[in-house]
Amino acid sequence: AALKHILGDPVLEEMLFAVASCCESVIACRVSPIQKALLLKMVRKYVSPTPTTLAIGDGANDVGMIQEAHIGIGISGLEGQQAVNASDFSIAQFRYLESLLLIHGRWNFMRMSKTVLFFFYKNAALIGTLMVFSSHCMHSGTPLYDPWVISVFNFVGGSIPIICMGVFDRDLPRDYVLQNPEVYRSGPQNEFLSFRMTFRWVAMTIIQTLTIYHFTAPVIDLGGGSTSAFKGLMGNWDRDVPGDGEGGDLKVFGTTIYSNLIYVVTLKAFFETRSLIHGEFPTFTCRRNVGEGWPNRMGYTWVGVSWGSVIFYIWFLYMYEVSKYDEYNFLFFVSRVLDVSYIFLSDSLLGEGA
């Protein structure tokens, strides 16, 4: 009944908040659903800077409070599913709140922060090499990378490895976090996305971009990417093209830099992972009573950096090189994979002078 006269009056609300802020915990009895939401709104209004609020409830009378908070948690119980349906997270019992906040909440904030920084990093590294190359070609807009090769960058250059890191990475063990709850402060203090951490990623992006380009380009820019024609001449492979001294063009030059970029980005994802998942061997087996199934036996870290990145990239280059020997087959392959139609204009249609 007292809150009915206090809530809604700015002066009385401020006085109530001043008294409540001197206490470690405040218990409000016989509070209506709307008053619960107003109490939470009062906290968000008078605390500076605005805090991140959390509300937890198990019944329909807690829905307003859960919706008013930044984070709402519903407890599934005997009072129905109204609170669960209106919440952001759902738990079965109140005691699970400790694990939800200290362990899973902290882990997920660390993973998301690292994932966001990594996606900015890999895209900035790719564009950085293009900017460095642009300064060497008079800013003419000449593409450094083959368009088909660059199209797989978001997959092999950081997609599978960073997904594995963003799902499974753990910087601290579960038992250590429960025994030392003060490590939870890293989340509210924004240590994973602080200026120092962001500057570290920016510095590493600039250093690695310059290193990749300037340690690769001088080696192959003066014909270092060309193979020897002696082997082709002695083998008499083709009288029209007697040598095999191909490889000194811009496509080989750019693909070599691109390959080094793929390796560096993959290793960066590997080194940023705090917990390596080695899995169990053999992952797939027909034997019975071997423990958990193959999803829990797989070494996701090694699968991500090997099959999901480097090996797939090498396989893609091989398939691209093989398929481009016959332009009709390559266009047919692309049309079936991408479900698009194509039109091939021959020299006879374009004219001899075209």
Tab-separated table of N, CA and C in Angstrom, residues 110 114 118 121 162 165 169 197 200-201 204 208 266-276:
chain	number	residue	atom	x	y	z
A	110	MET	N	32.740	-13.498	-23.548
A	110	MET	CA	34.109	-13.609	-24.046
A	110	MET	C	34.134	-14.119	-25.475
A	114	LYS	N	35.350	-11.894	-28.806
A	114	LYS	CA	36.450	-12.357	-29.634
A	114	LYS	C	36.002	-12.609	-31.066
A	118	PHE	N	37.410	-10.698	-34.328
A	118	PHE	CA	38.062	-11.515	-35.351
A	118	PHE	C	37.471	-11.262	-36.728
A	121	TYR	N	38.857	-8.162	-37.969
A	121	TYR	CA	40.276	-8.363	-38.261
A	121	TYR	C	40.482	-9.015	-39.621
A	162	ILE	N	36.466	-19.846	-36.687
A	162	ILE	CA	35.950	-18.890	-35.707
A	162	ILE	C	34.621	-19.358	-35.146
A	165	MET	N	35.602	-21.700	-32.450
A	165	MET	CA	36.086	-20.947	-31.305
A	165	MET	C	34.933	-20.235	-30.592
A	169	ASP	N	35.018	-22.267	-27.119
A	169	ASP	CA	36.163	-21.703	-26.405
A	169	ASP	C	35.831	-21.415	-24.943
A	197	MET	N	42.194	-3.773	-25.716
A	197	MET	CA	42.009	-4.982	-26.512
A	197	MET	C	41.751	-4.638	-27.975
A	200	ARG	N	44.924	-3.561	-29.627
A	200	ARG	CA	45.789	-4.725	-29.883
A	200	ARG	C	45.417	-5.395	-31.200
A	201	TRP	N	44.125	-5.572	-31.455
A	201	TRP	CA	43.693	-6.189	-32.699
A	201	TRP	C	43.990	-5.300	-33.899
A	204	MET	N	47.746	-5.555	-34.600
A	204	MET	CA	48.073	-6.832	-35.206
A	204	MET	C	47.601	-6.904	-36.654
A	208	GLN	N	50.372	-7.566	-39.538
A	208	GLN	CA	50.257	-8.788	-40.326
A	208	GLN	C	49.972	-8.498	-41.792
A	266	THR	N	43.964	-18.293	-40.491
A	266	THR	CA	43.623	-19.563	-39.837
A	266	THR	C	44.469	-19.776	-38.593
A	267	LEU	N	45.769	-19.502	-38.684
A	267	LEU	CA	46.627	-19.641	-37.504
A	267	LEU	C	46.255	-18.640	-36.420
A	268	LYS	N	45.797	-17.458	-36.820
A	268	LYS	CA	45.358	-16.468	-35.841
A	268	LYS	C	44.163	-16.993	-35.053
A	269	ALA	N	43.209	-17.612	-35.755
A	269	ALA	CA	42.065	-18.208	-35.060
A	269	ALA	C	42.505	-19.341	-34.147
A	270	PHE	N	43.511	-20.077	-34.570
A	270	PHE	CA	44.012	-21.183	-33.752
A	270	PHE	C	44.697	-20.671	-32.487
A	271	PHE	N	45.493	-19.632	-32.622
A	271	PHE	CA	46.221	-19.105	-31.468
A	271	PHE	C	45.310	-18.336	-30.513
A	272	GLU	N	44.221	-17.765	-31.014
A	272	GLU	CA	43.308	-17.038	-30.144
A	272	GLU	C	42.403	-17.965	-29.348
A	273	THR	N	42.365	-19.229	-29.721
A	273	THR	CA	41.543	-20.194	-29.005
A	273	THR	C	42.224	-20.574	-27.695
A	274	ARG	N	41.517	-20.374	-26.582
A	274	ARG	CA	42.095	-20.661	-25.270
A	274	ARG	C	42.006	-22.145	-24.895
A	275	SER	N	41.060	-22.862	-25.442
A	275	SER	CA	40.882	-24.275	-25.101
A	275	SER	C	40.812	-25.079	-26.393
A	276	LEU	N	41.756	-25.985	-26.567
A	276	LEU	CA	41.830	-26.819	-27.754
A	276	LEU	C	41.037	-28.105	-27.520
